[in-house]
Amino acid sequence: MASAAAAALKTVIVPPAAGGMPSATVFLLHGLGDTAQGWLDVARMLGRDQALQHIRFVLPTAPVRPITLNMGMKMTGWFDVFSLLSLDREEDEAGLLESVSAVRSLIQQEVDGSAPGLNGHAVPLNRIVVAGFSQGGAVSLLLGVTNKEPLAGVAALSSWLPLHKKVASMRSSTSTFPIFQAHGTQDQIVDFSFGQMTHDRLQNELGFGSKAEWHEYAMPHSACPAEIHDLGRWLQRVVPI
């Protein structure tokens, strides 16, 4: 069960640019210390693409919590961070699973048609993508690979797969789905090698093979126009009109 704070995630919704009801939904999860507003322009830009105007974008904001890495300062975060020095570091498993549960609740509302703005119109799971940046990407990957049924796809930008030592045992299904993974070669926060190791694990240990795409860009811990363009092309393939 998600906590009351996580279960009641506030969202910003960008309806389909074409008008009417969506035939697909894309969730965009922000990074540490950010909010839904930080990715609103990206959602709007993607939604204006002629081939993506059937998509509804849902941007949740993470709960405020103390972050150990930042001397216990309270900020929006999908989970606590103790260190970013190694993928083998201690992780906030409880916080991760709480956020996965909270986002799953939002997904279920899309599937049920009970989410705000849907008015009973259901969006099937195979037309739902979960994407995120940094912490948001970590939650997206963990949610996707442990979900009972496959999503349309998962996108992880400048991120990593958490709980990597046990995630294989957490899977209730061996079903695979498309994954878009992107990382900056000059990332000073989430090391570039973390992304590469995650990609290798997804392809080999978790069996995603060629369904797991890897993209790299000459940038720090951020997003760039080329990356968002490539993400848009990928979305066209996994949730076409």
PDB file of C-alpha atoms in Angstrom:
ATOM      1  CA  MET A   1       0.000   0.000   0.000  1.00  0.00           C
ATOM      2  CA  ALA A   2       1.253   3.475  -0.841  1.00  0.00           C
ATOM      3  CA  SER A   3       1.292   6.047   1.913  1.00  0.00           C
ATOM      4  CA  ALA A   4      -1.469   8.634   1.945  1.00  0.00           C
ATOM      5  CA  ALA A   5       1.002  11.281   0.717  1.00  0.00           C
ATOM      6  CA  ALA A   6       2.191   9.172  -2.204  1.00  0.00           C
ATOM      7  CA  ALA A   7      -1.259   7.834  -3.084  1.00  0.00           C
ATOM      8  CA  ALA A   8      -2.566  11.380  -3.467  1.00  0.00           C
ATOM      9  CA  LEU A   9       0.011  12.543  -6.004  1.00  0.00           C
ATOM     10  CA  LYS A  10      -0.930  15.849  -7.581  1.00  0.00           C
ATOM     11  CA  THR A  11      -0.783  15.839 -11.359  1.00  0.00           C
ATOM     12  CA  VAL A  12      -0.639  18.298 -14.229  1.00  0.00           C
ATOM     13  CA  ILE A  13      -2.418  17.073 -17.346  1.00  0.00           C
ATOM     14  CA  VAL A  14      -1.740  18.048 -20.946  1.00  0.00           C
ATOM     15  CA  PRO A  15      -4.726  16.843 -23.015  1.00  0.00           C
ATOM     16  CA  PRO A  16      -4.320  15.615 -26.601  1.00  0.00           C
ATOM     17  CA  ALA A  17      -3.490  18.503 -28.923  1.00  0.00           C
ATOM     18  CA  ALA A  18      -5.903  17.071 -31.477  1.00  0.00           C
ATOM     19  CA  GLY A  19      -8.765  17.467 -29.017  1.00  0.00           C
ATOM     20  CA  GLY A  20     -11.209  14.832 -27.872  1.00  0.00           C
ATOM     21  CA  MET A  21     -10.271  11.767 -25.874  1.00  0.00           C
ATOM     22  CA  PRO A  22      -6.750  10.294 -25.945  1.00  0.00           C
ATOM     23  CA  SER A  23      -5.862   6.948 -27.480  1.00  0.00           C
ATOM     24  CA  ALA A  24      -2.640   6.814 -25.431  1.00  0.00           C
ATOM     25  CA  THR A  25      -1.206   8.245 -22.209  1.00  0.00           C
ATOM     26  CA  VAL A  26       2.385   9.147 -21.400  1.00  0.00           C
ATOM     27  CA  PHE A  27       3.431   9.705 -17.790  1.00  0.00           C
ATOM     28  CA  LEU A  28       6.419  12.019 -17.253  1.00  0.00           C
ATOM     29  CA  LEU A  29       8.153  11.738 -13.862  1.00  0.00           C
ATOM     30  CA  HIS A  30      10.507  14.562 -12.865  1.00  0.00           C
ATOM     31  CA  GLY A  31      13.839  14.322 -11.070  1.00  0.00           C
ATOM     32  CA  LEU A  32      14.898  15.122  -7.508  1.00  0.00           C
ATOM     33  CA  GLY A  33      13.844  18.558  -6.262  1.00  0.00           C
ATOM     34  CA  ASP A  34      11.767  19.290  -9.338  1.00  0.00           C
ATOM     35  CA  THR A  35       7.996  19.320  -9.923  1.00  0.00           C
ATOM     36  CA  ALA A  36       5.604  18.544 -12.748  1.00  0.00           C
ATOM     37  CA  GLN A  37       6.074  22.122 -13.955  1.00  0.00           C
ATOM     38  CA  GLY A  38       9.716  21.361 -14.760  1.00  0.00           C
ATOM     39  CA  TRP A  39       8.700  19.013 -17.586  1.00  0.00           C
ATOM     40  CA  LEU A  40       5.531  20.748 -18.704  1.00  0.00           C
ATOM     41  CA  ASP A  41       7.204  22.471 -21.670  1.00  0.00           C
ATOM     42  CA  VAL A  42       8.629  19.140 -22.828  1.00  0.00           C
ATOM     43  CA  ALA A  43       5.188  17.507 -22.661  1.00  0.00           C
ATOM     44  CA  ARG A  44       3.633  20.373 -24.599  1.00  0.00           C
ATOM     45  CA  MET A  45       6.381  20.293 -27.219  1.00  0.00           C
ATOM     46  CA  LEU A  46       6.007  16.550 -27.739  1.00  0.00           C
ATOM     47  CA  GLY A  47       2.231  16.852 -27.837  1.00  0.00           C
ATOM     48  CA  ARG A  48       2.370  19.411 -30.650  1.00  0.00           C
ATOM     49  CA  ASP A  49       4.071  16.899 -32.944  1.00  0.00           C
ATOM     50  CA  GLN A  50       1.599  15.945 -35.666  1.00  0.00           C
ATOM     51  CA  ALA A  51       2.196  12.248 -34.975  1.00  0.00           C
ATOM     52  CA  LEU A  52       1.700  12.581 -31.192  1.00  0.00           C
ATOM     53  CA  GLN A  53      -1.420  14.717 -30.971  1.00  0.00           C
ATOM     54  CA  HIS A  54      -3.513  11.745 -29.850  1.00  0.00           C
ATOM     55  CA  ILE A  55      -1.523  11.452 -26.593  1.00  0.00           C
ATOM     56  CA  ARG A  56      -2.483  12.714 -23.156  1.00  0.00           C
ATOM     57  CA  PHE A  57       0.462  13.586 -20.905  1.00  0.00           C
ATOM     58  CA  VAL A  58       0.184  13.131 -17.138  1.00  0.00           C
ATOM     59  CA  LEU A  59       2.865  14.775 -14.987  1.00  0.00           C
ATOM     60  CA  PRO A  60       2.785  13.900 -11.270  1.00  0.00           C
ATOM     61  CA  THR A  61       4.769  15.726  -8.584  1.00  0.00           C
ATOM     62  CA  ALA A  62       6.636  13.619  -6.021  1.00  0.00           C
ATOM     63  CA  PRO A  63       6.013  14.033  -2.266  1.00  0.00           C
ATOM     64  CA  VAL A  64       8.327  16.215  -0.178  1.00  0.00           C
ATOM     65  CA  ARG A  65      10.755  14.151   1.912  1.00  0.00           C
ATOM     66  CA  PRO A  66      14.175  14.519   3.596  1.00  0.00           C
ATOM     67  CA  ILE A  67      17.043  13.594   1.267  1.00  0.00           C
ATOM     68  CA  THR A  68      20.042  12.132   3.078  1.00  0.00           C
ATOM     69  CA  LEU A  69      22.503  12.995   0.294  1.00  0.00           C
ATOM     70  CA  ASN A  70      21.508  16.658   0.630  1.00  0.00           C
ATOM     71  CA  MET A  71      22.096  16.739   4.410  1.00  0.00           C
ATOM     72  CA  GLY A  72      18.513  15.792   5.181  1.00  0.00           C
ATOM     73  CA  MET A  73      17.053  18.798   3.373  1.00  0.00           C
ATOM     74  CA  LYS A  74      13.382  18.359   2.543  1.00  0.00           C
ATOM     75  CA  MET A  75      12.495  18.481  -1.150  1.00  0.00           C
ATOM     76  CA  THR A  76      10.367  16.696  -3.704  1.00  0.00           C
ATOM     77  CA  GLY A  77      11.697  13.195  -4.205  1.00  0.00           C
ATOM     78  CA  TRP A  78      10.407   9.840  -5.331  1.00  0.00           C
ATOM     79  CA  PHE A  79      12.686   8.185  -2.733  1.00  0.00           C
ATOM     80  CA  ASP A  80      15.569   9.018  -0.423  1.00  0.00           C
ATOM     81  CA  VAL A  81      19.115   9.019  -1.832  1.00  0.00           C
ATOM     82  CA  PHE A  82      22.001   7.984   0.411  1.00  0.00           C
ATOM     83  CA  SER A  83      24.840   8.110  -2.134  1.00  0.00           C
ATOM     84  CA  LEU A  84      25.471   8.310  -5.873  1.00  0.00           C
ATOM     85  CA  LEU A  85      28.948   6.785  -5.821  1.00  0.00           C
ATOM     86  CA  SER A  86      28.034   3.261  -6.895  1.00  0.00           C
ATOM     87  CA  LEU A  87      25.134   1.169  -8.163  1.00  0.00           C
ATOM     88  CA  ASP A  88      25.831  -1.139  -5.225  1.00  0.00           C
ATOM     89  CA  ARG A  89      25.093   1.584  -2.688  1.00  0.00           C
ATOM     90  CA  GLU A  90      22.383   1.298  -0.042  1.00  0.00           C
ATOM     91  CA  GLU A  91      18.993   2.196  -1.503  1.00  0.00           C
ATOM     92  CA  ASP A  92      15.686   3.389  -0.097  1.00  0.00           C
ATOM     93  CA  GLU A  93      13.707   0.307  -1.084  1.00  0.00           C
ATOM     94  CA  ALA A  94      10.641   1.343   0.923  1.00  0.00           C
ATOM     95  CA  GLY A  95      10.533   4.752  -0.745  1.00  0.00           C
ATOM     96  CA  LEU A  96      11.042   3.252  -4.192  1.00  0.00           C
ATOM     97  CA  LEU A  97       8.249   0.740  -3.758  1.00  0.00           C
ATOM     98  CA  GLU A  98       5.965   3.404  -2.292  1.00  0.00           C
ATOM     99  CA  SER A  99       6.408   5.585  -5.361  1.00  0.00           C
ATOM    100  CA  VAL A 100       6.024   2.653  -7.745  1.00  0.00           C
ATOM    101  CA  SER A 101       2.726   1.846  -6.007  1.00  0.00           C
ATOM    102  CA  ALA A 102       1.577   5.469  -6.187  1.00  0.00           C
ATOM    103  CA  VAL A 103       2.285   5.739  -9.917  1.00  0.00           C
ATOM    104  CA  ARG A 104       0.616   2.361 -10.495  1.00  0.00           C
ATOM    105  CA  SER A 105      -2.485   3.817  -8.846  1.00  0.00           C
ATOM    106  CA  LEU A 106      -2.450   6.660 -11.375  1.00  0.00           C
ATOM    107  CA  ILE A 107      -2.020   4.172 -14.214  1.00  0.00           C
ATOM    108  CA  GLN A 108      -4.985   2.175 -12.958  1.00  0.00           C
ATOM    109  CA  GLN A 109      -7.105   5.318 -13.058  1.00  0.00           C
ATOM    110  CA  GLU A 110      -6.228   5.690 -16.754  1.00  0.00           C
ATOM    111  CA  VAL A 111      -7.155   2.052 -17.400  1.00  0.00           C
ATOM    112  CA  ASP A 112     -10.421   2.458 -15.470  1.00  0.00           C
ATOM    113  CA  GLY A 113     -11.233   5.779 -17.119  1.00  0.00           C
ATOM    114  CA  SER A 114     -11.625   7.325 -13.656  1.00  0.00           C
ATOM    115  CA  ALA A 115      -8.691   9.770 -13.919  1.00  0.00           C
ATOM    116  CA  PRO A 116      -9.497  13.499 -14.105  1.00  0.00           C
ATOM    117  CA  GLY A 117     -10.458  14.539 -17.617  1.00  0.00           C
ATOM    118  CA  LEU A 118     -11.179  11.043 -18.932  1.00  0.00           C
ATOM    119  CA  ASN A 119     -14.870  10.983 -18.012  1.00  0.00           C
ATOM    120  CA  GLY A 120     -15.052   7.207 -18.148  1.00  0.00           C
ATOM    121  CA  HIS A 121     -12.901   6.882 -21.268  1.00  0.00           C
ATOM    122  CA  ALA A 122     -10.441   4.040 -20.642  1.00  0.00           C
ATOM    123  CA  VAL A 123      -6.856   3.994 -21.927  1.00  0.00           C
ATOM    124  CA  PRO A 124      -5.614   0.368 -22.091  1.00  0.00           C
ATOM    125  CA  LEU A 125      -2.326  -0.578 -20.455  1.00  0.00           C
ATOM    126  CA  ASN A 126      -0.756  -1.409 -23.810  1.00  0.00           C
ATOM    127  CA  ARG A 127      -1.253   2.238 -24.775  1.00  0.00           C
ATOM    128  CA  ILE A 128       0.406   3.672 -21.670  1.00  0.00           C
ATOM    129  CA  VAL A 129       4.061   4.748 -21.457  1.00  0.00           C
ATOM    130  CA  VAL A 130       5.856   5.656 -18.230  1.00  0.00           C
ATOM    131  CA  ALA A 131       8.862   7.930 -18.684  1.00  0.00           C
ATOM    132  CA  GLY A 132      11.080   9.801 -16.265  1.00  0.00           C
ATOM    133  CA  PHE A 133      14.247  11.778 -15.719  1.00  0.00           C
ATOM    134  CA  SER A 134      16.886  10.712 -13.154  1.00  0.00           C
ATOM    135  CA  GLN A 135      14.925   9.635 -10.039  1.00  0.00           C
ATOM    136  CA  GLY A 136      11.766   9.605 -12.138  1.00  0.00           C
ATOM    137  CA  GLY A 137      13.436   7.308 -14.634  1.00  0.00           C
ATOM    138  CA  ALA A 138      14.506   4.946 -11.858  1.00  0.00           C
ATOM    139  CA  VAL A 139      10.898   4.651 -10.664  1.00  0.00           C
ATOM    140  CA  SER A 140       9.719   4.197 -14.263  1.00  0.00           C
ATOM    141  CA  LEU A 141      12.147   1.335 -14.915  1.00  0.00           C
ATOM    142  CA  LEU A 142      11.399  -0.401 -11.621  1.00  0.00           C
ATOM    143  CA  LEU A 143       7.661  -0.108 -12.215  1.00  0.00           C
ATOM    144  CA  GLY A 144       7.922  -1.399 -15.764  1.00  0.00           C
ATOM    145  CA  VAL A 145      10.097  -4.437 -15.161  1.00  0.00           C
ATOM    146  CA  THR A 146       8.098  -5.549 -12.094  1.00  0.00           C
ATOM    147  CA  ASN A 147       4.615  -4.937 -13.502  1.00  0.00           C
ATOM    148  CA  LYS A 148       2.358  -7.974 -13.886  1.00  0.00           C
ATOM    149  CA  GLU A 149       1.378  -6.932 -17.418  1.00  0.00           C
ATOM    150  CA  PRO A 150       3.544  -5.108 -19.959  1.00  0.00           C
ATOM    151  CA  LEU A 151       3.191  -1.403 -20.586  1.00  0.00           C
ATOM    152  CA  ALA A 152       3.441   0.079 -24.080  1.00  0.00           C
ATOM    153  CA  GLY A 153       6.938   1.180 -23.103  1.00  0.00           C
ATOM    154  CA  VAL A 154       9.228   2.792 -20.540  1.00  0.00           C
ATOM    155  CA  ALA A 155      11.648   5.675 -21.088  1.00  0.00           C
ATOM    156  CA  ALA A 156      14.473   6.465 -18.659  1.00  0.00           C
ATOM    157  CA  LEU A 157      16.511   9.640 -19.168  1.00  0.00           C
ATOM    158  CA  SER A 158      19.826  10.104 -17.308  1.00  0.00           C
ATOM    159  CA  SER A 159      18.827   7.329 -14.956  1.00  0.00           C
ATOM    160  CA  TRP A 160      19.478   3.814 -13.685  1.00  0.00           C
ATOM    161  CA  LEU A 161      17.674   0.634 -12.656  1.00  0.00           C
ATOM    162  CA  PRO A 162      17.387   0.546  -8.848  1.00  0.00           C
ATOM    163  CA  LEU A 163      17.383  -2.576  -6.660  1.00  0.00           C
ATOM    164  CA  HIS A 164      19.382  -4.235  -9.429  1.00  0.00           C
ATOM    165  CA  LYS A 165      20.568  -7.111  -7.224  1.00  0.00           C
ATOM    166  CA  LYS A 166      17.032  -8.312  -6.555  1.00  0.00           C
ATOM    167  CA  VAL A 167      14.907  -6.883  -9.357  1.00  0.00           C
ATOM    168  CA  ALA A 168      15.043 -10.132 -11.339  1.00  0.00           C
ATOM    169  CA  SER A 169      13.433 -11.961  -8.408  1.00  0.00           C
ATOM    170  CA  MET A 170      10.793  -9.220  -8.109  1.00  0.00           C
ATOM    171  CA  ARG A 171       9.438  -9.853 -11.607  1.00  0.00           C
ATOM    172  CA  SER A 172       6.050 -11.550 -11.760  1.00  0.00           C
ATOM    173  CA  SER A 173       6.219 -11.855 -15.545  1.00  0.00           C
ATOM    174  CA  THR A 174       8.918 -12.366 -18.139  1.00  0.00           C
ATOM    175  CA  SER A 175       7.008 -10.246 -20.660  1.00  0.00           C
ATOM    176  CA  THR A 176       9.102  -7.561 -22.289  1.00  0.00           C
ATOM    177  CA  PHE A 177       8.254  -4.201 -23.837  1.00  0.00           C
ATOM    178  CA  PRO A 178      10.140  -1.375 -25.582  1.00  0.00           C
ATOM    179  CA  ILE A 179      12.574   0.643 -23.456  1.00  0.00           C
ATOM    180  CA  PHE A 180      14.102   3.985 -24.441  1.00  0.00           C
ATOM    181  CA  GLN A 181      17.189   4.736 -22.383  1.00  0.00           C
ATOM    182  CA  ALA A 182      19.202   7.942 -22.853  1.00  0.00           C
ATOM    183  CA  HIS A 183      22.195   9.361 -20.993  1.00  0.00           C
ATOM    184  CA  GLY A 184      24.617  12.261 -21.180  1.00  0.00           C
ATOM    185  CA  THR A 185      28.271  11.353 -21.611  1.00  0.00           C
ATOM    186  CA  GLN A 186      29.204  14.275 -19.322  1.00  0.00           C
ATOM    187  CA  ASP A 187      26.686  13.489 -16.573  1.00  0.00           C
ATOM    188  CA  GLN A 188      28.151  14.746 -13.283  1.00  0.00           C
ATOM    189  CA  ILE A 189      25.300  13.446 -11.075  1.00  0.00           C
ATOM    190  CA  VAL A 190      24.266   9.997 -12.339  1.00  0.00           C
ATOM    191  CA  ASP A 191      27.460   8.627 -13.812  1.00  0.00           C
ATOM    192  CA  PHE A 192      27.365   7.683 -17.493  1.00  0.00           C
ATOM    193  CA  SER A 193      28.569   4.199 -16.575  1.00  0.00           C
ATOM    194  CA  PHE A 194      25.449   3.685 -14.419  1.00  0.00           C
ATOM    195  CA  GLY A 195      23.318   4.082 -17.521  1.00  0.00           C
ATOM    196  CA  GLN A 196      25.524   1.740 -19.531  1.00  0.00           C
ATOM    197  CA  MET A 197      25.438  -0.935 -16.826  1.00  0.00           C
ATOM    198  CA  THR A 198      21.663  -0.616 -16.578  1.00  0.00           C
ATOM    199  CA  HIS A 199      21.330  -1.030 -20.339  1.00  0.00           C
ATOM    200  CA  ASP A 200      23.490  -4.155 -20.262  1.00  0.00           C
ATOM    201  CA  ARG A 201      21.424  -5.618 -17.423  1.00  0.00           C
ATOM    202  CA  LEU A 202      18.145  -4.879 -19.227  1.00  0.00           C
ATOM    203  CA  GLN A 203      19.355  -6.427 -22.467  1.00  0.00           C
ATOM    204  CA  ASN A 204      20.956  -9.526 -21.032  1.00  0.00           C
ATOM    205  CA  GLU A 205      20.026 -10.420 -17.452  1.00  0.00           C
ATOM    206  CA  LEU A 206      16.398  -9.287 -17.784  1.00  0.00           C
ATOM    207  CA  GLY A 207      15.933 -10.494 -21.354  1.00  0.00           C
ATOM    208  CA  PHE A 208      14.848  -7.311 -23.140  1.00  0.00           C
ATOM    209  CA  GLY A 209      17.447  -7.728 -25.877  1.00  0.00           C
ATOM    210  CA  SER A 210      16.944  -5.401 -28.828  1.00  0.00           C
ATOM    211  CA  LYS A 211      13.762  -3.982 -27.280  1.00  0.00           C
ATOM    212  CA  ALA A 212      16.023  -1.946 -24.963  1.00  0.00           C
ATOM    213  CA  GLU A 213      17.338   1.028 -26.933  1.00  0.00           C
ATOM    214  CA  TRP A 214      20.404   3.020 -25.886  1.00  0.00           C
ATOM    215  CA  HIS A 215      20.982   6.684 -26.839  1.00  0.00           C
ATOM    216  CA  GLU A 216      23.838   8.898 -25.660  1.00  0.00           C
ATOM    217  CA  TYR A 217      24.390  12.633 -25.986  1.00  0.00           C
ATOM    218  CA  ALA A 218      27.226  15.028 -25.261  1.00  0.00           C
ATOM    219  CA  MET A 219      25.505  16.728 -22.317  1.00  0.00           C
ATOM    220  CA  PRO A 220      25.618  16.888 -18.491  1.00  0.00           C
ATOM    221  CA  HIS A 221      22.786  15.775 -16.171  1.00  0.00           C
ATOM    222  CA  SER A 222      20.041  17.377 -18.204  1.00  0.00           C
ATOM    223  CA  ALA A 223      17.939  16.953 -21.320  1.00  0.00           C
ATOM    224  CA  CYS A 224      18.772  18.238 -24.789  1.00  0.00           C
ATOM    225  CA  PRO A 225      16.719  18.914 -27.951  1.00  0.00           C
ATOM    226  CA  ALA A 226      18.185  15.931 -29.828  1.00  0.00           C
ATOM    227  CA  GLU A 227      17.225  13.617 -26.971  1.00  0.00           C
ATOM    228  CA  ILE A 228      13.644  14.898 -26.833  1.00  0.00           C
ATOM    229  CA  HIS A 229      13.405  14.592 -30.625  1.00  0.00           C
ATOM    230  CA  ASP A 230      14.548  10.962 -30.429  1.00  0.00           C
ATOM    231  CA  LEU A 231      12.124  10.299 -27.583  1.00  0.00           C
ATOM    232  CA  GLY A 232       9.319  11.667 -29.754  1.00  0.00           C
ATOM    233  CA  ARG A 233      10.263   9.357 -32.650  1.00  0.00           C
ATOM    234  CA  TRP A 234      10.268   6.409 -30.242  1.00  0.00           C
ATOM    235  CA  LEU A 235       6.829   7.369 -28.893  1.00  0.00           C
ATOM    236  CA  GLN A 236       5.515   7.401 -32.459  1.00  0.00           C
ATOM    237  CA  ARG A 237       6.556   3.761 -32.765  1.00  0.00           C
ATOM    238  CA  VAL A 238       5.292   2.448 -29.409  1.00  0.00           C
ATOM    239  CA  VAL A 239       1.976   4.340 -29.250  1.00  0.00           C
ATOM    240  CA  PRO A 240       1.184   5.199 -32.896  1.00  0.00           C
ATOM    241  CA  ILE A 241      -1.966   7.001 -33.920  1.00  0.00           C
TER     242      ILE A 241
END
